[in-house]
Amino acid sequence: MGNRPPSLNWLRFPVEASLGRRFPEAIHPYRNPFQRDRDRILHTRAFRRLENKTQVFAPGLSDHFRNRLTHTLEVTQIARTLATALELNGDLTESLALVHDIGHPPFAHAGEDELNRQMQRFGGSFNHNLHSLKIVESFEHAYALFPGLNLTFEVREGMVKHSRDFKLGEAKEIDPYLAGQRPPLEAQLIDLADETAYNTADLDDAFSAGMFRLEDIAEAVPEFARILELVQMHYPAAQPHIQFLECQRSLINLLVSGLAEGTATASIEAGVMSVQDVRLHPVRLVRYNEPAKATNGELKAFLTKRVYYSPSLLEERTRSVKRIADLFQFYLDYPDRLPEPYRMQSSQRLPHEVICEYIAGMTDGYCAKLHLELID
Ligand code: MG
């Protein structure tokens, strides 16, 4: 099972140091601001819509596949475990994990790529992290006194910066969030917790869809071969899907432990003494140790080769891309068919931006239904 990683408690982001909310609010008697942010995120409409958004596998084939909601919960579990093990701020980490995909458009990465392609026709772009920020800043209406959720600065910062750093001046929406600096470790954790969660989950979903056998994974991922050998020695009579789950458990443990250890080692070697040092450090400090990094890379290569470009997924992707492209064009041609308040906005703002925001908020099911009604 490996060892407990060392604590990084001096790098924990203290909730008392938060730069706070845009609109000041009275403090809650027993929930701190990061806990309240978590609760606000959980109660949004955008969070509930994740249930009907594809992660990788469209739900038609099986009831057991991850969707973007269950994926989000798995990321949250892994991120929470890491934050607890390293003694970082679990509340901040949890809020960031729950919100990390809230701006994801319908139809997974194909949907995101297609919206980006549509926006590029007009010299724009689409990025789901920036869309997430718009959701929590203005699209969610839950409070009488302000638009959006009025989240703390650190949660908003982590939302836009969790997956990569931005230079000052690179994106005007990100400049106010200490562009040019690294986010705290709690936010840096999210990206690799996400990667750990989806690589192992995609392996599980694809295995249960019958896309490969245990031996195929073992051939491509040496660490999986070692784990499989142990599992088959201990449980020779177990069904392959049970052997798979035994292997997957060890694999997740190896990646999560490797991530905790790699992060602790990097932080200690860098000599960072405070959150401010983490912010000013030239590179991110959350990383896998070498064995976990190698295994994760092999896993990713295997999934890319055997799963992500498989004919059934490509077919689904082509259909999804077409739906988004058709709807985008339909609303460009007939902006008066947009529902309120988008219709009103389309006459005051650039119509393609309004259309993009409307489509990005849709679930897969709604997008497909609308396509059927308006175009097919
Ligand atoms: Mg994710």
Coordinates of C-alpha atoms and ligand atoms in Angstrom, one line a residue:
M1 CA 0.0 0.0 0.0
G2 CA 3.0 2.3 0.2
N3 CA 3.8 4.9 2.9
R4 CA 1.9 7.9 4.2
P5 CA 3.2 11.0 2.3
P6 CA 4.8 13.8 4.4
S7 CA 2.6 16.7 5.5
L8 CA 2.7 20.0 3.6
N9 CA 0.7 21.8 6.2
W10 CA 2.7 25.0 6.0
L11 CA 1.5 25.3 2.4
R12 CA -2.1 24.9 3.3
F13 CA -4.2 27.9 2.1
P14 CA -5.8 29.3 5.3
V15 CA -9.4 30.3 4.8
E16 CA -8.8 33.4 7.0
A17 CA -6.4 34.6 4.2
S18 CA -9.1 34.5 1.5
L19 CA -9.4 37.7 -0.5
G20 CA -13.1 37.2 0.0
R21 CA -16.2 37.8 -2.1
R22 CA -17.2 40.6 -4.6
F23 CA -20.2 41.4 -2.5
P24 CA -19.5 41.3 1.3
E25 CA -21.7 39.0 3.2
A26 CA -22.3 38.3 6.9
I27 CA -20.2 35.3 8.2
H28 CA -22.0 32.0 8.8
P29 CA -21.9 30.7 12.4
Y30 CA -20.5 27.3 11.6
R31 CA -19.6 27.1 7.9
N32 CA -16.4 28.8 6.6
P33 CA -16.4 30.6 3.3
F34 CA -14.9 27.7 1.3
Q35 CA -17.5 25.3 2.8
R36 CA -20.2 27.7 1.8
D37 CA -18.8 27.9 -1.7
R38 CA -18.9 24.1 -1.9
D39 CA -22.6 24.1 -0.9
R40 CA -23.5 26.9 -3.3
I41 CA -21.9 25.0 -6.2
L42 CA -23.7 21.8 -5.3
H43 CA -27.0 23.5 -5.4
T44 CA -26.8 25.1 -8.8
R45 CA -28.7 24.1 -11.9
A46 CA -25.5 23.9 -13.9
F47 CA -24.2 21.3 -11.4
R48 CA -27.3 19.2 -11.8
R49 CA -27.1 19.4 -15.6
L50 CA -23.8 17.5 -15.5
E51 CA -25.8 14.4 -15.0
N52 CA -26.9 14.6 -18.6
K53 CA -23.6 15.4 -20.1
T54 CA -21.3 12.8 -21.6
Q55 CA -17.9 12.1 -20.1
V56 CA -16.5 9.8 -22.8
F57 CA -19.1 7.1 -23.5
A58 CA -22.5 8.1 -24.5
P59 CA -25.1 6.5 -22.2
G60 CA -26.9 4.5 -24.9
L61 CA -24.8 1.4 -24.5
S62 CA -24.8 0.9 -20.8
D63 CA -26.3 2.3 -17.5
H64 CA -22.9 1.9 -15.8
F65 CA -20.8 4.4 -17.7
R66 CA -19.6 7.6 -16.0
N67 CA -21.3 10.8 -17.0
R68 CA -19.9 14.2 -16.2
L69 CA -21.6 14.3 -12.8
T70 CA -20.3 10.9 -11.5
H71 CA -16.9 11.8 -13.0
T72 CA -16.9 15.0 -11.0
L73 CA -17.7 13.1 -7.8
E74 CA -14.8 10.7 -8.5
V75 CA -12.4 13.7 -9.0
T76 CA -13.7 15.1 -5.8
Q77 CA -13.0 11.9 -3.9
I78 CA -9.5 11.7 -5.2
A79 CA -8.8 15.4 -4.7
R80 CA -10.2 15.3 -1.1
T81 CA -8.0 12.2 -0.3
L82 CA -4.9 14.1 -1.6
A83 CA -5.7 17.3 0.3
T84 CA -6.2 15.3 3.5
A85 CA -3.1 13.2 3.1
L86 CA -0.9 16.3 2.4
E87 CA -2.8 18.3 5.1
L88 CA -3.8 21.0 2.6
N89 CA -7.2 22.8 2.7
G90 CA -9.7 20.1 2.0
D91 CA -12.6 22.5 1.8
L92 CA -11.0 24.7 -0.9
T93 CA -10.0 21.5 -2.8
E94 CA -13.5 20.0 -2.6
S95 CA -15.1 23.2 -3.9
L96 CA -12.7 23.3 -6.8
A97 CA -13.2 19.7 -7.7
L98 CA -17.0 20.0 -7.6
V99 CA -16.9 23.0 -9.9
H100 CA -14.1 22.0 -12.2
D101 CA -16.3 20.8 -15.1
I102 CA -19.4 22.9 -14.5
G103 CA -18.9 24.8 -17.7
H104 CA -18.5 21.8 -19.9
P105 CA -20.6 21.9 -23.0
P106 CA -22.6 19.0 -24.3
F107 CA -20.9 16.0 -25.9
A108 CA -17.6 16.0 -24.0
H109 CA -14.4 17.1 -25.8
A110 CA -16.0 16.9 -29.2
G111 CA -18.6 19.4 -28.1
E112 CA -15.9 21.8 -26.7
D113 CA -13.8 21.5 -29.8
E114 CA -16.7 22.2 -32.1
L115 CA -17.8 25.3 -30.1
N116 CA -14.3 26.5 -30.3
R117 CA -14.2 25.9 -34.0
Q118 CA -17.5 27.8 -34.5
M119 CA -16.2 30.7 -32.5
Q120 CA -12.9 30.8 -34.4
R121 CA -14.9 31.6 -37.6
F122 CA -15.5 35.0 -35.9
G123 CA -12.0 35.4 -34.4
G124 CA -13.2 34.2 -31.0
S125 CA -12.7 31.0 -29.0
F126 CA -14.4 28.8 -26.5
N127 CA -12.8 27.6 -23.3
H128 CA -14.9 25.6 -20.8
N129 CA -13.0 27.0 -17.8
L130 CA -13.8 30.6 -18.7
H131 CA -17.4 29.5 -19.4
S132 CA -17.5 28.0 -15.9
L133 CA -16.5 31.4 -14.5
K134 CA -19.4 33.1 -16.4
I135 CA -21.8 30.5 -14.9
V136 CA -20.8 31.3 -11.3
E137 CA -20.4 35.0 -11.9
S138 CA -23.6 35.8 -13.8
F139 CA -25.6 32.9 -15.4
E140 CA -26.8 31.3 -12.1
H141 CA -29.6 33.4 -10.5
A142 CA -30.0 32.5 -6.9
Y143 CA -29.6 35.7 -4.9
A144 CA -31.7 38.8 -4.7
L145 CA -28.7 41.1 -4.0
F146 CA -26.2 40.0 -6.7
P147 CA -25.9 38.0 -9.8
G148 CA -24.1 34.6 -9.8
L149 CA -23.0 32.8 -6.6
N150 CA -20.6 35.5 -5.2
L151 CA -17.9 32.8 -4.6
T152 CA -14.6 33.6 -2.9
F153 CA -11.7 34.9 -4.9
E154 CA -9.7 31.6 -4.4
V155 CA -12.4 29.4 -5.8
R156 CA -12.8 31.7 -8.9
E157 CA -9.1 31.8 -9.3
G158 CA -8.8 28.1 -9.1
M159 CA -11.6 27.6 -11.6
V160 CA -9.8 29.5 -14.3
K161 CA -6.2 28.5 -13.5
H162 CA -6.5 24.9 -12.3
S163 CA -5.5 23.3 -15.6
R164 CA -2.8 25.8 -16.8
D165 CA -1.1 29.0 -16.0
F166 CA -1.7 32.3 -17.8
K167 CA 0.6 35.2 -18.4
L168 CA -0.5 38.7 -17.5
G169 CA -2.2 40.1 -20.6
E170 CA -2.9 36.7 -22.1
A171 CA -6.7 36.7 -21.4
K172 CA -8.4 39.8 -20.1
E173 CA -10.9 37.7 -18.0
I174 CA -8.0 36.0 -16.1
D175 CA -5.8 39.1 -15.5
P176 CA -7.7 40.0 -12.2
Y177 CA -6.9 36.5 -10.9
L178 CA -3.2 37.0 -10.3
A179 CA -2.2 36.0 -13.8
G180 CA 1.5 35.2 -14.1
Q181 CA 1.4 33.5 -10.6
R182 CA 0.8 29.9 -9.8
P183 CA -2.5 29.1 -8.0
P184 CA -2.3 27.5 -4.5
L185 CA -1.5 23.8 -4.2
E186 CA -5.2 23.1 -3.6
A187 CA -6.0 24.3 -7.1
Q188 CA -3.0 22.7 -8.7
L189 CA -4.1 19.4 -7.3
I190 CA -7.3 19.4 -9.4
D191 CA -5.8 18.9 -12.8
L192 CA -3.9 15.8 -11.9
A193 CA -6.7 14.5 -9.7
D194 CA -8.9 14.9 -12.8
E195 CA -6.4 13.1 -15.0
T196 CA -6.1 10.2 -12.5
A197 CA -9.8 9.9 -12.2
Y198 CA -10.6 9.9 -15.9
N199 CA -7.8 7.7 -17.0
T200 CA -8.7 4.9 -14.6
A201 CA -12.4 5.4 -15.1
D202 CA -12.1 5.4 -18.9
L203 CA -10.2 2.1 -18.6
D204 CA -13.0 0.7 -16.5
D205 CA -15.8 1.9 -18.8
A206 CA -14.0 0.6 -21.9
F207 CA -13.1 -2.7 -20.3
S208 CA -16.8 -3.2 -19.3
A209 CA -17.8 -2.3 -22.9
G210 CA -15.6 -5.2 -24.0
M211 CA -13.1 -3.0 -25.9
F212 CA -10.1 -5.1 -24.8
R213 CA -8.9 -7.9 -22.4
L214 CA -6.9 -7.7 -19.2
E215 CA -3.8 -9.0 -21.1
D216 CA -4.0 -6.1 -23.6
I217 CA -3.7 -3.6 -20.8
A218 CA -0.9 -5.6 -19.2
E219 CA 1.0 -5.6 -22.5
A220 CA 0.8 -1.8 -22.8
V221 CA 1.2 -0.9 -19.1
P222 CA 4.0 -2.8 -17.3
E223 CA 2.8 -1.7 -13.9
F224 CA -0.6 -3.1 -14.7
A225 CA 1.1 -6.4 -15.7
R226 CA 2.8 -6.6 -12.3
I227 CA -0.5 -5.9 -10.5
L228 CA -2.4 -8.4 -12.6
E229 CA 0.1 -11.1 -11.9
L230 CA -0.4 -10.6 -8.2
V231 CA -4.2 -10.5 -8.5
Q232 CA -4.3 -13.7 -10.6
M233 CA -2.0 -15.4 -8.1
H234 CA -4.3 -14.5 -5.2
Y235 CA -7.6 -14.9 -7.0
P236 CA -7.1 -17.3 -9.9
A237 CA -10.8 -18.3 -9.9
A238 CA -12.2 -14.8 -9.8
Q239 CA -14.2 -13.6 -12.9
P240 CA -12.2 -11.3 -15.2
H241 CA -14.3 -8.3 -14.3
I242 CA -13.5 -8.8 -10.6
Q243 CA -9.8 -9.3 -11.4
F244 CA -10.1 -6.1 -13.4
L245 CA -11.6 -4.2 -10.4
E246 CA -8.9 -5.6 -8.1
C247 CA -6.3 -4.3 -10.5
Q248 CA -8.0 -0.9 -11.0
R249 CA -8.1 -0.4 -7.3
S250 CA -4.3 -0.9 -7.0
L251 CA -3.7 1.3 -10.1
I252 CA -5.7 4.2 -8.6
N253 CA -3.8 3.7 -5.3
L254 CA -0.5 3.8 -7.1
L255 CA -1.3 6.9 -9.1
V256 CA -2.8 8.8 -6.1
S257 CA 0.1 7.8 -3.8
G258 CA 2.5 8.7 -6.5
L259 CA 0.8 12.1 -6.9
A260 CA 1.0 12.8 -3.2
E261 CA 4.6 11.7 -2.9
G262 CA 5.7 13.6 -6.1
T263 CA 4.0 16.7 -4.8
A264 CA 5.5 16.5 -1.4
T265 CA 9.0 15.8 -2.7
A266 CA 8.8 18.7 -5.3
S267 CA 7.6 21.1 -2.7
I268 CA 10.2 20.2 -0.1
E269 CA 13.0 20.3 -2.7
A270 CA 11.9 23.6 -4.0
G271 CA 12.2 25.0 -0.5
V272 CA 8.8 26.8 -0.7
M273 CA 8.0 28.1 2.8
S274 CA 4.5 29.7 2.3
V275 CA 1.5 29.9 0.0
Q276 CA 3.1 33.1 -1.4
D277 CA 6.3 31.1 -2.3
V278 CA 4.1 28.6 -4.1
R279 CA 2.5 31.4 -6.1
L280 CA 5.8 32.9 -7.1
H281 CA 7.6 29.6 -7.8
P282 CA 8.4 29.5 -11.6
V283 CA 6.7 26.1 -12.1
R284 CA 3.8 24.1 -10.6
L285 CA 4.7 21.8 -7.7
V286 CA 1.9 19.3 -7.9
R287 CA 3.2 16.4 -9.9
Y288 CA 3.4 12.6 -10.0
N289 CA 6.6 10.8 -8.9
E290 CA 8.5 9.1 -11.7
P291 CA 6.9 5.6 -11.5
A292 CA 3.3 7.1 -11.4
K293 CA 4.2 9.5 -14.2
A294 CA 5.4 6.7 -16.4
T295 CA 2.4 4.5 -15.6
N296 CA 0.0 7.4 -16.2
G297 CA 1.6 8.1 -19.6
E298 CA 1.4 4.5 -20.7
L299 CA -2.2 4.3 -19.6
K300 CA -3.0 7.5 -21.6
A301 CA -1.3 6.1 -24.7
F302 CA -3.2 2.8 -24.4
L303 CA -6.5 4.6 -24.1
T304 CA -5.7 6.9 -27.0
K305 CA -4.9 3.9 -29.2
R306 CA -7.6 1.5 -28.1
V307 CA -10.5 3.7 -27.0
Y308 CA -10.6 7.4 -27.9
Y309 CA -10.4 6.8 -31.6
S310 CA -12.4 3.6 -31.8
P311 CA -15.0 3.5 -34.6
S312 CA -18.0 3.5 -32.2
L313 CA -16.7 6.6 -30.4
L314 CA -15.8 8.4 -33.6
E315 CA -19.3 7.8 -35.0
E316 CA -20.9 9.2 -31.9
R317 CA -18.5 12.2 -32.1
T318 CA -19.3 12.9 -35.7
R319 CA -23.0 13.0 -34.8
S320 CA -22.4 15.3 -31.8
V321 CA -20.3 17.7 -33.8
K322 CA -22.9 17.9 -36.5
R323 CA -25.6 18.7 -34.0
I324 CA -23.7 21.6 -32.5
A325 CA -22.6 22.9 -35.9
D326 CA -26.2 22.8 -37.3
L327 CA -27.7 24.5 -34.2
F328 CA -25.0 27.2 -34.2
Q329 CA -25.8 27.9 -37.9
F330 CA -29.5 27.8 -37.3
Y331 CA -29.4 30.5 -34.6
L332 CA -27.0 32.6 -36.7
D333 CA -29.6 32.5 -39.5
Y334 CA -32.6 32.9 -37.2
P335 CA -31.5 34.8 -34.0
D336 CA -35.2 35.5 -33.3
R337 CA -35.7 31.8 -32.5
L338 CA -33.4 32.1 -29.5
P339 CA -35.2 31.9 -26.2
E340 CA -35.3 34.9 -23.9
P341 CA -33.0 36.3 -22.5
Y342 CA -30.6 35.2 -25.2
R343 CA -32.8 36.7 -28.0
M344 CA -32.7 40.1 -26.3
Q345 CA -28.9 39.8 -25.8
S346 CA -28.3 38.8 -29.4
S347 CA -29.4 42.2 -30.6
Q348 CA -27.1 44.0 -28.1
R349 CA -24.0 41.8 -28.2
L350 CA -22.2 39.8 -30.8
P351 CA -24.8 37.1 -31.8
H352 CA -22.2 34.3 -32.1
E353 CA -21.1 34.9 -28.5
V354 CA -24.7 34.6 -27.2
I355 CA -25.3 31.5 -29.3
C356 CA -22.2 29.9 -28.0
E357 CA -23.2 30.6 -24.4
Y358 CA -26.7 29.2 -25.1
I359 CA -25.4 26.0 -26.6
A360 CA -22.6 25.5 -24.0
G361 CA -25.2 25.4 -21.3
M362 CA -27.2 22.6 -22.9
T363 CA -27.2 19.0 -21.8
D364 CA -26.6 16.3 -24.4
G365 CA -30.2 15.3 -24.3
Y366 CA -31.6 18.8 -24.7
C367 CA -29.2 19.5 -27.6
A368 CA -30.2 16.3 -29.4
K369 CA -33.9 17.1 -28.8
L370 CA -33.6 20.6 -30.1
H371 CA -31.7 19.4 -33.2
L372 CA -34.5 17.0 -33.9
E373 CA -37.2 19.7 -33.5
L374 CA -35.5 22.5 -35.4
I375 CA -33.4 20.8 -38.0
D376 CA -34.1 17.1 -38.7
Ligands
MG1 MG -12.9 16.7 -15.5

